[in-house]
XYZ file of C-alpha atoms in Angstrom:
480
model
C 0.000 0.000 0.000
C 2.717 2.456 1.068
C 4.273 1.723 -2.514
C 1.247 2.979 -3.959
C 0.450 5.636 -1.976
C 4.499 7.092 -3.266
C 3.314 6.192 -6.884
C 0.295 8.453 -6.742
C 1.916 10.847 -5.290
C 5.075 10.469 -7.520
C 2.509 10.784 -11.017
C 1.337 14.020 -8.853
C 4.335 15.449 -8.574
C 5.159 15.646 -11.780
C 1.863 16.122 -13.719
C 1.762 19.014 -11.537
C 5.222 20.752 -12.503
C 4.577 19.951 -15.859
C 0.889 21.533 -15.481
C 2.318 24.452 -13.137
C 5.250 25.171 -15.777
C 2.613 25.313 -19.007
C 0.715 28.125 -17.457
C 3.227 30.273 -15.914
C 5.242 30.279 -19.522
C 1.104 30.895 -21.081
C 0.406 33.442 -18.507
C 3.843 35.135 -18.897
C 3.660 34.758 -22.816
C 0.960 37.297 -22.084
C 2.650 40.101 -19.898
C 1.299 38.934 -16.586
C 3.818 38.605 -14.355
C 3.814 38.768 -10.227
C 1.930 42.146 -8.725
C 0.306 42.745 -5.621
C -2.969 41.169 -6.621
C -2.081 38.065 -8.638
C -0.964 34.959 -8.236
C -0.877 30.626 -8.901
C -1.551 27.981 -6.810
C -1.488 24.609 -6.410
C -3.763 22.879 -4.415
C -3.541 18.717 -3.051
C -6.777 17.267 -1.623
C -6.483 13.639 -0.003
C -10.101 12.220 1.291
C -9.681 10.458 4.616
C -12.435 9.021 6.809
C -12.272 12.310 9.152
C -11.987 14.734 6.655
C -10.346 16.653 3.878
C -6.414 17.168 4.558
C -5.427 20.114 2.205
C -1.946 21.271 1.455
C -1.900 24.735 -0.661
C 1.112 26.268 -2.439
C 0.853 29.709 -3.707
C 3.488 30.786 -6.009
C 4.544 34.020 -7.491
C 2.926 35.918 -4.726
C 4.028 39.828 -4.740
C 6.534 40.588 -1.677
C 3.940 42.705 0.138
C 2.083 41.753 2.686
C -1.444 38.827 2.078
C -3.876 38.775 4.501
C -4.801 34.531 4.614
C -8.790 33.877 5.108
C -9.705 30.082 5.649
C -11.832 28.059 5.053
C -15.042 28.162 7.516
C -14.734 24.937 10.011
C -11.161 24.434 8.831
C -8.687 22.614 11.456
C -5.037 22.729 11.904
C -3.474 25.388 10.700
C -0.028 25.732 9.912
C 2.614 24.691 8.120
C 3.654 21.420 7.010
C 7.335 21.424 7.926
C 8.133 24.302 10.593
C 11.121 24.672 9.453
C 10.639 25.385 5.893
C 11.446 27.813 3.710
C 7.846 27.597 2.042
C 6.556 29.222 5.437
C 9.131 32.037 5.684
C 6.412 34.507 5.436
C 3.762 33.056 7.936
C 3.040 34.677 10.787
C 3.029 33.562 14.188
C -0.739 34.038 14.012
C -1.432 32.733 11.175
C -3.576 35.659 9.820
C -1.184 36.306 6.997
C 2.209 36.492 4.533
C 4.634 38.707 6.083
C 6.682 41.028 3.449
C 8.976 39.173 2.118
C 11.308 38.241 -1.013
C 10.074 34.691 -1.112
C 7.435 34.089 -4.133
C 7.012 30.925 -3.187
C 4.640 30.003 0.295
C 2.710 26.755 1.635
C 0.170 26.110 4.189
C -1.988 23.388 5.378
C -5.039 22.465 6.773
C -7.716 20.351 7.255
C -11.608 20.425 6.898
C -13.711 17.986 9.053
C -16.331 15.876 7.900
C -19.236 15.337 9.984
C -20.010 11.547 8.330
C -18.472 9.512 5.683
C -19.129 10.198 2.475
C -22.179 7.696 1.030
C -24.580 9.632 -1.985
C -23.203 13.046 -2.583
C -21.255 16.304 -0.746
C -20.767 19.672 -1.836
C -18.021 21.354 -0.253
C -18.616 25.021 0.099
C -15.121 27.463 -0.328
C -12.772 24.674 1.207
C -10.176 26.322 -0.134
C -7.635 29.072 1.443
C -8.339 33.314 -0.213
C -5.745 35.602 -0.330
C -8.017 38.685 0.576
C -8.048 41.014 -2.215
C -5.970 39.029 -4.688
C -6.693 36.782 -6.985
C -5.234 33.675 -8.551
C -4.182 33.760 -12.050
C -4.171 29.350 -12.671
C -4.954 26.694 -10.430
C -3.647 22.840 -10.592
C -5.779 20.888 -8.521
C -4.863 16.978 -6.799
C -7.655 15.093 -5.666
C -6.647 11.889 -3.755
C -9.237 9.428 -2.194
C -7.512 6.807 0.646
C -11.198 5.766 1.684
C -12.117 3.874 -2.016
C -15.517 5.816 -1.879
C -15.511 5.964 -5.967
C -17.748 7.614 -7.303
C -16.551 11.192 -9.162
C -15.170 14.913 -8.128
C -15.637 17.279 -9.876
C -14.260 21.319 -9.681
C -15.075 23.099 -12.778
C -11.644 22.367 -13.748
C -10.521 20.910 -16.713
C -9.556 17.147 -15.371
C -6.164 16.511 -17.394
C -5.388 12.984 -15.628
C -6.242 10.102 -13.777
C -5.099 6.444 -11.788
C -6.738 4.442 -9.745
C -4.781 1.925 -7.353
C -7.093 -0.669 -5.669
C -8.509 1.402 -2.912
C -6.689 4.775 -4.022
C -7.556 6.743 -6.688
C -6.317 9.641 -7.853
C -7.941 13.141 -10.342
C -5.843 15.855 -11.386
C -7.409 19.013 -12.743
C -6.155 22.196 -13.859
C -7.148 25.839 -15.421
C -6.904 29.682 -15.802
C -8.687 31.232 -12.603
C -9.671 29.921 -9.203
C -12.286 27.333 -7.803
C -13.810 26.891 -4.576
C -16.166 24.631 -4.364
C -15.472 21.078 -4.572
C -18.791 18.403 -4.920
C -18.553 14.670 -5.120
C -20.954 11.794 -6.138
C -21.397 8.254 -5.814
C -21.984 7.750 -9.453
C -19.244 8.111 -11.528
C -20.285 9.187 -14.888
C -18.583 8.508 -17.718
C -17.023 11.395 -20.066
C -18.520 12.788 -22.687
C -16.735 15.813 -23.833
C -13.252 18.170 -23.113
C -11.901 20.531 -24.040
C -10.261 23.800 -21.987
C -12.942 25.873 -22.060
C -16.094 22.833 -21.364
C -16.544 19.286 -19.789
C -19.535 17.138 -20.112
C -19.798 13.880 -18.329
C -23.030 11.719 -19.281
C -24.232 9.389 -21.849
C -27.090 9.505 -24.440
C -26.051 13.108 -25.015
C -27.473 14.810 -28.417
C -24.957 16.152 -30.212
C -26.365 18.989 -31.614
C -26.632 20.269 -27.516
C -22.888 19.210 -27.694
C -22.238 21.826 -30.586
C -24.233 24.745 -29.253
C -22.485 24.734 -25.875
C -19.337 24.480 -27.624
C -20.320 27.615 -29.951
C -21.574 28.915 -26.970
C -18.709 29.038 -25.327
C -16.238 30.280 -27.945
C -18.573 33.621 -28.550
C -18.547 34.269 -24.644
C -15.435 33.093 -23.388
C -14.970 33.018 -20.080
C -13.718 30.135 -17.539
C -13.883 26.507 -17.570
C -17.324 25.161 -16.649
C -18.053 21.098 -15.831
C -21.433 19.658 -16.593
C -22.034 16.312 -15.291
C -25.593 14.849 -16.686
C -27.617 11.424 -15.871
C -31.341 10.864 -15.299
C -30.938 10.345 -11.675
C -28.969 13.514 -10.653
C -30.701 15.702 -8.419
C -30.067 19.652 -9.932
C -27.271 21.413 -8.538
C -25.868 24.610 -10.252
C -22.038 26.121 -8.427
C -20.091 28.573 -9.737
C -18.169 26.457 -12.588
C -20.195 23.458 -12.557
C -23.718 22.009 -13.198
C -24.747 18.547 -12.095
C -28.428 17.918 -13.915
C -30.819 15.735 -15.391
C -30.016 14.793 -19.167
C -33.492 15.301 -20.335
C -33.254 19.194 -19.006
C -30.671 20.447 -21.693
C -32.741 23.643 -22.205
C -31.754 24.648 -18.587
C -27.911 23.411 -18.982
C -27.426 25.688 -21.782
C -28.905 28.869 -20.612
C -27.167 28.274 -17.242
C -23.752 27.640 -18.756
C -24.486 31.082 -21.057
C -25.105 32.861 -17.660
C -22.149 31.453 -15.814
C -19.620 31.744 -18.803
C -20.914 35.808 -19.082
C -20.608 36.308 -14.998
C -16.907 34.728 -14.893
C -16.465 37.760 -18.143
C -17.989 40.413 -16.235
C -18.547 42.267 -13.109
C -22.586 42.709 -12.356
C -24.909 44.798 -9.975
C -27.018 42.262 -7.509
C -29.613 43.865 -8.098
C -29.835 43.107 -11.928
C -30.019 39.422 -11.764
C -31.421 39.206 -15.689
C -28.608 41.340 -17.452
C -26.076 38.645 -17.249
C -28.866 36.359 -19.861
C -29.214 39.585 -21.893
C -25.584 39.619 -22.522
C -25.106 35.991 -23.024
C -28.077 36.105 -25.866
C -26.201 39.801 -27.583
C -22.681 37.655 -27.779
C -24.198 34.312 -28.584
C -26.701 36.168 -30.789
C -29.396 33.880 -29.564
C -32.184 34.470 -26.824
C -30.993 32.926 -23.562
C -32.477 32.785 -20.096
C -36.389 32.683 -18.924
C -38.711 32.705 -21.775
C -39.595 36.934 -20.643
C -35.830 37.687 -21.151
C -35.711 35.651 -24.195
C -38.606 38.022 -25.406
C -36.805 41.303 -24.045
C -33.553 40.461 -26.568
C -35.497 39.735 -29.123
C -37.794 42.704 -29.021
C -34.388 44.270 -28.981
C -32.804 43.040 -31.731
C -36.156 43.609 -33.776
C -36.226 47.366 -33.129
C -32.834 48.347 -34.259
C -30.699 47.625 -37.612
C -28.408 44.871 -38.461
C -25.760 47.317 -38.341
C -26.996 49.116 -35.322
C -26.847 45.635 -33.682
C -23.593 44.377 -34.815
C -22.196 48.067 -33.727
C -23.659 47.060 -29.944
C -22.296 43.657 -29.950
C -18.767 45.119 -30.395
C -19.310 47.934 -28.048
C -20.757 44.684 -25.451
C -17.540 42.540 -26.230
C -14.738 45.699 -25.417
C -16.108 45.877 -21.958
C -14.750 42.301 -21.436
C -13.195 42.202 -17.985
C -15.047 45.172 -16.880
C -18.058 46.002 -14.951
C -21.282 46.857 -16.479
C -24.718 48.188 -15.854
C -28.032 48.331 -17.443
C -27.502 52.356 -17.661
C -24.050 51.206 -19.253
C -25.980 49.640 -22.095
C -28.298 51.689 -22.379
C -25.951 54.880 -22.838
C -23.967 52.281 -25.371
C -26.980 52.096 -27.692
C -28.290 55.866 -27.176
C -24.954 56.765 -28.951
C -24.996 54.295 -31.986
C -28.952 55.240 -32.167
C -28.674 59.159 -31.227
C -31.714 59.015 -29.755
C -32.161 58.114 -25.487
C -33.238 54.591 -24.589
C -33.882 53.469 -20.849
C -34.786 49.928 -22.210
C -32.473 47.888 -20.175
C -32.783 49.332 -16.954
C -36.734 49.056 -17.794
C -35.882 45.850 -18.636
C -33.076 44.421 -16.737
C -33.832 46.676 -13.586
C -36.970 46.868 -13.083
C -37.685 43.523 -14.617
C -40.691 44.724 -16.690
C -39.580 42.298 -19.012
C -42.779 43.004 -21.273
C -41.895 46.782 -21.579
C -41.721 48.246 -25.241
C -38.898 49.223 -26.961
C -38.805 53.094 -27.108
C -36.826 55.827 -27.655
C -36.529 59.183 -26.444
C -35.967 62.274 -28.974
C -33.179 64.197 -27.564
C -34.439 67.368 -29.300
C -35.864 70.458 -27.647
C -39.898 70.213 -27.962
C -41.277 74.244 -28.905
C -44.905 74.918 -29.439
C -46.103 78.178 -31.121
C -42.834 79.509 -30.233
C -42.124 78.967 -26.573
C -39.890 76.187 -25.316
C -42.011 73.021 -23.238
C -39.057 71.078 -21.629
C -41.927 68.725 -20.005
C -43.176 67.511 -23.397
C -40.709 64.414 -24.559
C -41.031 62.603 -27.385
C -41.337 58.907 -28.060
C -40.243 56.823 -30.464
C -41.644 53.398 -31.357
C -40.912 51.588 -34.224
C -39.789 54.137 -36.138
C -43.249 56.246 -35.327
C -42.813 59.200 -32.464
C -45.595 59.492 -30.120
C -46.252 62.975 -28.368
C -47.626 62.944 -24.721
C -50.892 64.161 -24.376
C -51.504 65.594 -21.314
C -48.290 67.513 -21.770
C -48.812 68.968 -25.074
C -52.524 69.134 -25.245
C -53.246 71.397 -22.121
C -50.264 73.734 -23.225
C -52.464 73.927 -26.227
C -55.797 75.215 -24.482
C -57.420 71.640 -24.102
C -58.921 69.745 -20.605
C -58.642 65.976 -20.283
C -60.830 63.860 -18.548
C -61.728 60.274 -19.051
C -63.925 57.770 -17.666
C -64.163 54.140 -18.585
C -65.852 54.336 -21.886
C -64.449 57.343 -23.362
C -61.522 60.436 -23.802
C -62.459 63.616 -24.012
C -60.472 66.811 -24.743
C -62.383 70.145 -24.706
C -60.756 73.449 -25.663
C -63.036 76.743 -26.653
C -63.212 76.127 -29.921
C -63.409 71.741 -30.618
C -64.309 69.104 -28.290
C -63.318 65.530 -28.994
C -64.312 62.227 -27.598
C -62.196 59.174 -28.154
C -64.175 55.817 -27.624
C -62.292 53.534 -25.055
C -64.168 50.961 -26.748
C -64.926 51.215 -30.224
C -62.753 52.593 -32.921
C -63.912 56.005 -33.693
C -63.397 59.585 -32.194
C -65.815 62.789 -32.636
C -65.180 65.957 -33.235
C -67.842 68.811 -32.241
C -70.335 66.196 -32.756
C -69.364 64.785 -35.993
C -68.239 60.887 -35.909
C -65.012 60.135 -37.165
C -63.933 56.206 -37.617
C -60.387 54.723 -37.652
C -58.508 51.625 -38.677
C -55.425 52.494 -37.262
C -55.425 53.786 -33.159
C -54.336 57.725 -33.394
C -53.121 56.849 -29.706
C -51.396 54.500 -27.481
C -50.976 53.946 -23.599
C -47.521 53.392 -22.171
C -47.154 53.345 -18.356
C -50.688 54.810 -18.116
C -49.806 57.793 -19.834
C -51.397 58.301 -22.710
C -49.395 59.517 -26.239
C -50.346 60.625 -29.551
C -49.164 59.545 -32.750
C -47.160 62.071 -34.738
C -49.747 62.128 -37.957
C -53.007 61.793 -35.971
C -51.554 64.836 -34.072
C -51.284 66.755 -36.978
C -54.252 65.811 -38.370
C -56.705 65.582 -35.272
C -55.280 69.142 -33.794
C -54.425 70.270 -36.491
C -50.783 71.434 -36.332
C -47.816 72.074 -38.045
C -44.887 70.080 -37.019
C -41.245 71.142 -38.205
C -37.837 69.326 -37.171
C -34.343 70.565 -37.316
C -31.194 68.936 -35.954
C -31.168 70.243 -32.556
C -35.404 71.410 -32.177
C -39.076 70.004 -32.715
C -41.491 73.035 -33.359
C -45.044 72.720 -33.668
C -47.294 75.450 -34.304
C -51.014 75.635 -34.074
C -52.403 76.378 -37.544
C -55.470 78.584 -36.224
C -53.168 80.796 -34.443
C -51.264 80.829 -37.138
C -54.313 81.746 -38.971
C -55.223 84.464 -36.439
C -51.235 86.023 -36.739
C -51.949 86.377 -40.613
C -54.857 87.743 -40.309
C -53.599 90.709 -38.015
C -50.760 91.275 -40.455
């Protein structure tokens, strides 16, 4: 047994150098080198029957000073040879990395189990932080002593494997950090790899195979696992998603909305915009059917070029954080007109709520300047708001459940609620086409029932939107 157990961790060893030595030359190919806020790590997990026994290597850390959080419940801190160089920078405390020239630094610990291991166990953040810093790769050693079986899985790419009579032994590595570790009785068998996706399962269609993968190379972002089979009970971490196989619709929209957070920084209290981006990059709805129906009302209302102009504006905020005002500022410039769509949208979550726009231009009726009236635009159509405009003009509104009226001295009108027809100073006037519409129970006029109801002139420059009143008008010439 002892023979075995140096095997394992011989095969360890080395797949890890080799692992640890292809991403620092990948991540240094790329200009990142050691700062204050980066670094690797390696991490070795061995399953016993009282719990979890961790040793954790960071490398490349920055020679200022990192503040060490552990793990909740976590036992036995310290290091694993006191006299070690790979602890010069531990405090007596424990709390933290001392300054210090040494990049490299180890620590170990242990996390208790309440039971053995029988069905399945996630293990929530097991892992040591480095409080505000971040880990650039992680190689990952799983070892079981116990012969439990079954699978773990990270949301790392697993790169090996051995199993030894009652040891067995995963190794797993990728770009970014992990921490949560799960593990199942049922071993599934694997599907799929590749560095960006895993699937584990059998029976799997391949055209959900192709999407995720397509997925996935329009979005970027982190390694994600999926393990699928009929009898999993749903679980969705961070990089992973164990499911049913028969619930593919929810696997892919998940993995769109994990593969967008892990590109991203998001508000909490926007929980929808991370599907909205996944469906611009993917250029597919994602998410709920109602945000499936927001993108798509989006994508109908603007231009092919006007889209493809947003998509790029969406994909150089990579790495960044981003807003629903963010997007919507993005797509008032390409469209030079305001939109508060997605933080209607995305917000608010009126998911159902139109796709307008809001003229930027300087409303002016018969000459004086009404900064309260702001024009709509819907579908190419602009939409004036009534109660605004209409009582600067000389008219009253009321309205019961049947009807609209709008009196002024010299026309009264009456809009039916319920049939389509309107009448002016008593003279019945029917319609195909509804001169008005209702949006957040204010009610708007359309631009050419405007004119020709109220009869007004309507001019637009770059910057203004006049509208004159042609009896005044009338009046003025008269006088002249």
């Amino acid at each position: 047994m002892k023979v075995i157990i140096r095997i394992l961790f011989l095969l360890a060893a080395v797949n890890g150098g080799l692992v640890y030595l292809h991403y620092s030359q990948s991540a240094n190919a790329k200009g990142e080198g050691a700062n204050s806020n980066t670094y690797r790590q390696e991490i070795e997990v061995i399953n016993r029957a009282d719990g979890l026994y961790i040793r954790h290597h960071f490398y490349n850390l920055s020679d200022g000073r990192h503040e060490i959080i552990w793990p909740k419940g976590s036992v036995e801190h310290g290091c694993e040879a006191e006299d070690s160089s790979a602890c010069a920078r531990l405090n007596d405390s424990l709390v933290a990395f001392e300054e210090g020239e040494s990049g490299q630094q180890s620590v170990q610990y242990k996390l208790l189990k309440k039971k053995l291991l029988t069905e399945r166990k996630l293990f929530k953040e097991p892992f040591v932080v480095l409080r505000e810093a971040k880990p650039l790769t992680t190689v990952l050693h799983v070892t079981d002593e116990q012969g439990i079986g079954g699978m773990w899985v990270s949301g790392l790419e697993r790169v090996g494997k051995a199993n030894k009579e009652r040891i067995t032994y995963r190794l797993y590595r990728g770009v970014g950090f992990v921490n949560e570790l799960y593990w199942q009785k049922q071993d599934v068998p694997l599907a799929y790899s590749s560095n960006k996706l895993t699937i584990f399962g059998e029976g799997i269609d391949k055209k959900y195979n192709d999407r995720l993968v397509k997925m996935l190379e329009a979005i970027g972002g982190n390694h994600i696992s999926v393990v699928l089979a009929s009898s999993n009970q749903p679980l969705y971490a961070e990089r992973f998603i164990i499911e049913k196989t028969d619930n593919m619709s929810q696997v892919i929209n998940q993995v769109a909305r994990m593969s967008v957070q892990s590109r991203f920084t998001f508000q909490t209290d926007e929980p929808s915009i991370s599907s909205m981006i996944a469906s611009i990059l993917v250029d597919e709805p994602i998410g709920t059917k109602a945000e499936q129906a927001a993108f798509t009302r989006l994508k109908e209302s603007i231009s092919a070029e006007q889209y493809q102009q947003f998509r790029q504006n969406i994909q150089e905020t990579i790495g960044k954080k981003i807003s629903s005002s963010d997007l919507d500022r993005s797509l008032s410039k390409i469209l030079a007109f305001d939109t508060h769509y997605f933080h209607k949208t995305m917000k608010e979550q009126r998911y159902t709520y139109p796709f307008l726009l809001l003229d930027p231009r300087t409303v002016w009726l018969d000459g004086e300047e009404v900064p309260e009236v702001k024009v709509l635009v819907q579908d190419g159509k602009s939409f004036y708001p009534a109660e605004e405009l209409l009582s600067k003009m000389g008219y009253s509104i009321r309205s019961n459940e049947q009807s609209i009226y709008f009196d002024s001295p010299n026309r009264t009108y009456r809009f039916s609620k319920v049939q389509p027809f309107y009448i002016m100073n008593n003279r019945k006037y029917d319609y195909t086409e509804k001169p008005y519409i209702t949006i957040n129970k204010t009610l708007y006029f359309d631009e050419n029932w405007l004119r020709r109801i109220f009869l007004v002139l309507i001019d637009k420059s770059d910057e203004t939107i006049s509208i004159e009143q042609i009896e005044k008008l009338l009046k003025e010439m008269e006088k002249e």
